[in-house]
Tab-separated table of C-alpha atoms in Angstrom:
chain	number	residue	atom	x	y	z
A	1	ASP	CA	39.135	-62.966	-11.776
A	2	ILE	CA	38.675	-66.244	-13.912
A	3	GLN	CA	35.492	-67.252	-15.166
A	4	MET	CA	34.075	-70.425	-14.701
A	5	THR	CA	31.214	-71.464	-17.016
A	6	GLN	CA	29.186	-74.701	-16.152
A	7	SER	CA	27.207	-76.601	-17.782
A	8	PRO	CA	24.065	-77.690	-18.237
A	9	SER	CA	22.009	-75.275	-14.754
A	10	SER	CA	19.731	-78.280	-14.306
A	11	LEU	CA	20.344	-81.196	-15.564
A	12	SER	CA	17.342	-84.490	-14.939
A	13	ALA	CA	18.000	-88.235	-15.534
A	14	SER	CA	17.818	-91.688	-15.264
A	15	VAL	CA	18.944	-93.937	-12.549
A	16	GLY	CA	21.929	-95.740	-14.382
A	17	ASP	CA	22.019	-92.665	-16.605
A	18	ARG	CA	25.746	-91.522	-17.568
A	19	VAL	CA	25.394	-88.161	-16.665
A	20	THR	CA	28.208	-85.193	-17.935
A	21	ILE	CA	28.447	-81.809	-16.748
A	22	THR	CA	30.898	-79.124	-18.419
A	23	CYS	CA	33.570	-76.422	-16.949
A	24	GLN	CA	34.276	-73.680	-19.419
A	25	ALA	CA	37.753	-71.325	-17.504
A	26	SER	CA	37.824	-67.891	-18.962
A	27	GLN	CA	41.592	-68.981	-19.350
A	28	ASP	CA	43.861	-71.132	-19.442
A	29	ILE	CA	44.184	-73.032	-15.784
A	30	SER	CA	46.281	-76.494	-16.109
A	31	ASN	CA	44.746	-79.029	-14.504
A	32	TYR	CA	44.230	-76.624	-11.350
A	33	LEU	CA	39.530	-77.976	-11.350
A	34	ASN	CA	38.253	-79.317	-8.632
A	35	TRP	CA	35.023	-80.532	-8.254
A	36	TYR	CA	32.721	-80.829	-5.165
A	37	GLN	CA	29.517	-82.188	-4.873
A	38	GLN	CA	26.151	-80.175	-2.425
A	39	LYS	CA	23.393	-82.121	-1.053
A	40	PRO	CA	21.032	-80.001	0.630
A	41	GLY	CA	21.856	-78.369	3.717
A	42	LYS	CA	24.933	-79.708	3.519
A	43	ALA	CA	28.446	-78.444	3.379
A	44	PRO	CA	30.098	-79.183	-0.232
A	45	LYS	CA	32.452	-82.858	-0.464
A	46	LEU	CA	35.280	-82.545	-2.803
A	47	LEU	CA	34.944	-84.886	-5.209
A	48	ILE	CA	37.757	-84.960	-7.574
A	49	TYR	CA	40.842	-82.775	-7.058
A	50	ASP	CA	43.468	-81.967	-9.746
A	51	ALA	CA	40.904	-82.754	-12.395
A	52	SER	CA	41.118	-85.970	-12.826
A	53	ASN	CA	42.186	-87.095	-9.000
A	54	LEU	CA	39.870	-89.604	-7.105
A	55	GLU	CA	39.300	-88.130	-3.931
A	56	THR	CA	39.663	-90.656	-1.165
A	57	GLY	CA	36.490	-92.716	-0.556
A	58	VAL	CA	34.667	-91.322	-3.006
A	59	PRO	CA	32.609	-94.464	-5.470
A	60	SER	CA	34.492	-94.615	-8.845
A	61	ARG	CA	31.639	-93.830	-10.884
A	62	PHE	CA	33.161	-90.492	-10.479
A	63	SER	CA	35.096	-89.169	-12.554
A	64	GLY	CA	36.766	-86.188	-14.173
A	65	SER	CA	39.432	-85.009	-17.123
A	66	GLY	CA	40.320	-82.004	-18.506
A	67	SER	CA	43.388	-79.334	-18.971
A	68	GLY	CA	43.806	-76.064	-19.360
A	69	THR	CA	40.034	-74.134	-20.605
A	70	ASP	CA	37.753	-77.220	-20.650
A	71	PHE	CA	36.648	-79.743	-18.142
A	72	THR	CA	34.604	-82.737	-17.918
A	73	PHE	CA	32.671	-84.097	-15.029
A	74	THR	CA	31.243	-87.702	-15.423
A	75	ILE	CA	29.086	-89.928	-13.285
A	76	SER	CA	29.353	-93.421	-15.225
A	77	SER	CA	26.206	-94.841	-13.373
A	78	LEU	CA	23.754	-92.207	-11.665
A	79	GLN	CA	22.580	-93.521	-8.489
A	80	PRO	CA	19.760	-92.070	-6.417
A	81	GLU	CA	22.349	-91.091	-3.644
A	82	ASP	CA	24.202	-88.745	-6.296
A	83	ILE	CA	21.141	-86.030	-6.279
A	84	ALA	CA	22.768	-82.746	-5.105
A	85	THR	CA	24.203	-79.592	-6.718
A	86	TYR	CA	28.168	-79.879	-8.501
A	87	TYR	CA	30.432	-77.311	-8.969
A	88	CYS	CA	34.105	-76.557	-10.777
A	89	GLN	CA	35.782	-74.996	-8.903
A	90	GLN	CA	39.661	-73.019	-9.956
A	91	TYR	CA	42.209	-72.784	-7.639
A	92	ASP	CA	44.749	-71.352	-10.324
A	93	ASN	CA	44.568	-67.959	-9.420
A	94	LEU	CA	43.105	-66.078	-6.722
A	95	PRO	CA	40.702	-65.489	-5.505
A	96	PRO	CA	39.588	-69.362	-6.150
A	97	THR	CA	36.515	-69.473	-7.693
A	98	PHE	CA	33.607	-72.231	-8.723
A	99	GLY	CA	31.006	-72.245	-11.050
A	100	GLN	CA	27.803	-71.846	-10.884
A	101	GLY	CA	26.589	-75.154	-10.151
A	102	THR	CA	25.041	-78.190	-11.562
A	103	LYS	CA	21.686	-79.286	-10.022
A	104	LEU	CA	21.203	-82.880	-10.617
A	105	GLU	CA	18.144	-84.799	-10.423
A	106	ILE	CA	16.199	-87.713	-10.845
A	107	LYS	CA	13.813	-87.954	-13.904
B	1	GLU	CA	38.302	-87.847	12.949
B	2	VAL	CA	38.250	-84.185	11.212
B	3	GLN	CA	35.885	-81.866	12.355
B	4	LEU	CA	35.270	-78.247	11.664
B	5	VAL	CA	32.367	-76.712	13.676
B	6	GLU	CA	31.474	-72.864	13.204
B	7	SER	CA	30.059	-70.816	15.932
B	8	GLY	CA	29.134	-66.995	16.189
B	9	GLY	CA	26.525	-66.552	12.954
B	10	GLY	CA	22.883	-64.649	13.544
B	11	LEU	CA	21.145	-61.160	13.103
B	12	VAL	CA	22.966	-58.185	12.761
B	13	GLN	CA	21.538	-55.217	11.924
B	14	PRO	CA	23.595	-52.989	8.790
B	15	GLY	CA	26.567	-52.271	9.591
B	16	GLY	CA	27.378	-54.131	12.426
B	17	SER	CA	29.650	-56.515	13.588
B	18	LEU	CA	29.682	-60.302	13.585
B	19	LYS	CA	33.135	-62.793	14.756
B	20	LEU	CA	32.958	-66.121	13.404
B	21	SER	CA	34.567	-68.722	15.293
B	22	CYS	CA	35.803	-72.370	13.661
B	23	ALA	CA	36.421	-75.127	15.945
B	24	ALA	CA	38.834	-77.499	14.529
B	25	SER	CA	40.470	-81.026	15.484
B	26	GLY	CA	41.648	-84.258	14.300
B	27	PHE	CA	44.381	-82.669	11.977
B	28	THR	CA	47.390	-80.786	11.625
B	29	PHE	CA	45.631	-77.188	12.862
B	30	SER	CA	48.777	-74.970	12.830
B	31	GLY	CA	50.235	-76.133	9.455
B	32	SER	CA	47.033	-75.612	7.386
B	33	ALA	CA	46.046	-72.952	5.325
B	34	MET	CA	42.144	-71.986	6.189
B	35	HIS	CA	39.600	-70.812	4.006
B	36	TRP	CA	36.172	-69.444	4.491
B	37	VAL	CA	33.221	-69.886	1.809
B	38	ARG	CA	29.925	-68.493	1.982
B	39	GLN	CA	26.515	-69.595	0.514
B	40	ALA	CA	23.298	-66.641	-0.200
B	41	SER	CA	20.218	-68.972	0.174
B	42	GLY	CA	19.467	-70.986	-3.199
B	43	LYS	CA	22.661	-69.534	-4.727
B	44	GLY	CA	26.654	-70.350	-5.337
B	45	LEU	CA	30.047	-70.608	-3.913
B	46	GLU	CA	31.776	-67.472	-2.839
B	47	TRP	CA	35.341	-67.674	-1.833
B	48	VAL	CA	35.159	-64.725	1.102
B	49	GLY	CA	39.181	-65.382	1.528
B	50	ARG	CA	42.278	-66.696	3.109
B	51	ILE	CA	45.021	-67.297	6.144
B	52	ARG	CA	48.057	-69.244	5.420
B	53	SER	CA	50.377	-71.042	8.598
B	54	LYS	CA	52.755	-69.729	10.150
B	55	ALA	CA	55.620	-71.108	8.137
B	56	ASN	CA	54.153	-69.095	5.884
B	57	SER	CA	54.005	-65.913	7.534
B	58	TYR	CA	50.316	-66.373	8.515
B	59	ALA	CA	49.518	-64.279	4.613
B	60	THR	CA	46.051	-63.511	4.401
B	61	ALA	CA	44.008	-62.834	1.141
B	62	TYR	CA	40.086	-61.221	0.735
B	63	ALA	CA	37.270	-61.130	-1.903
B	64	ALA	CA	36.930	-57.989	-3.156
B	65	SER	CA	33.578	-57.761	-1.989
B	66	VAL	CA	35.259	-58.421	1.543
B	67	LYS	CA	38.179	-56.497	1.199
B	68	GLY	CA	38.800	-53.352	4.104
B	69	ARG	CA	35.581	-55.126	5.848
B	70	PHE	CA	36.570	-58.955	6.517
B	71	THR	CA	38.900	-59.510	8.929
B	72	ILE	CA	41.005	-63.679	8.885
B	73	SER	CA	43.140	-64.279	11.973
B	74	ARG	CA	43.932	-68.170	13.820
B	75	ASP	CA	44.652	-68.904	16.918
B	76	ASP	CA	47.189	-72.136	16.336
B	77	SER	CA	47.597	-72.624	20.761
B	78	LYS	CA	43.519	-73.046	20.389
B	79	ASN	CA	43.017	-74.235	16.754
B	80	THR	CA	40.600	-71.879	16.162
B	81	ALA	CA	39.921	-69.306	12.761
B	82	TYR	CA	38.053	-66.418	13.008
B	83	LEU	CA	36.035	-64.376	10.602
B	84	GLN	CA	35.567	-61.108	11.529
B	85	MET	CA	33.090	-58.901	10.305
B	86	ASN	CA	32.999	-55.218	10.147
B	87	SER	CA	30.647	-52.774	8.647
B	88	LEU	CA	27.748	-55.835	7.390
B	89	LYS	CA	25.127	-55.005	3.908
B	90	THR	CA	22.736	-57.203	3.332
B	91	GLU	CA	23.938	-58.564	0.991
B	92	ASP	CA	26.027	-60.103	3.297
B	93	THR	CA	23.654	-62.605	4.131
B	94	ALA	CA	24.816	-65.697	3.579
B	95	VAL	CA	25.574	-69.667	5.355
B	96	TYR	CA	29.541	-69.105	5.968
B	97	TYR	CA	31.689	-72.529	6.091
B	98	CYS	CA	35.230	-72.797	6.981
B	99	THR	CA	37.454	-75.653	5.517
B	100	ARG	CA	40.770	-76.794	5.664
B	101	ALA	CA	43.104	-76.327	2.203
B	102	TYR	CA	45.196	-78.550	0.954
B	103	GLY	CA	48.285	-77.353	-1.587
B	104	ASP	CA	46.841	-74.803	-2.909
B	105	ASP	CA	43.388	-73.918	-2.926
B	106	THR	CA	41.795	-77.947	-2.911
B	107	PHE	CA	39.017	-77.323	-0.090
B	108	ASP	CA	39.344	-81.421	1.497
B	109	TYR	CA	37.451	-80.465	4.728
B	110	TRP	CA	34.506	-77.941	5.540
B	111	GLY	CA	32.382	-77.073	8.312
B	112	GLN	CA	28.652	-77.371	8.767
B	113	GLY	CA	28.019	-73.329	8.368
B	114	THR	CA	26.385	-70.986	10.497
B	115	LEU	CA	24.177	-68.691	9.179
B	116	VAL	CA	24.594	-64.632	9.141
B	117	THR	CA	21.816	-62.648	8.823
B	118	VAL	CA	22.085	-58.693	8.323
B	119	SER	CA	18.759	-57.012	8.125
B	120	SER	CA	16.714	-54.187	9.980
């Protein structure tokens, strides 16, 4: 199975800050990488697909980049409603695998 | 509006069985691959398995942790996917989500989840 390693595991930032989360794959996955947001008690929500494409309806402050084994997820200006846990997910190979998650908190 | 509604969760003893359902609406269910993803309390997301569409021969695939114990099926006439879980273990305790995949394995729609608790 392809292992996905996210960092950091948790992050505290202030409203308006630029926030960056990284995800590293254990092997080359091209751009077969998605990012999800999960708020407490809710189902995950797709934000970014194919590493850098913004899902319809998702605010433009969210972005993704990378290819191969190294990927980055960025919130350009943190908003209070962005408090959540964020997961990367690869779909290059079965089984699809998720990173362990990054819990984002407001400072 | 797209909706995925899971049902069938509950408390079951180790070694027991449970069947989850996922009722879909608002999209072309018959043309979609359907997946199950689970999440133990306070933990991350774990893919359980999937069933593809009729056009892809209803092909199934499973995580190693559930292979041989869990079976995914679907009834396109009812727009419903199922997860039959047998020989349940305490480590299967989790919220189970059904999710629609577009393309390969990108999960764009999710249900609200149903809690399965395996305990004596």
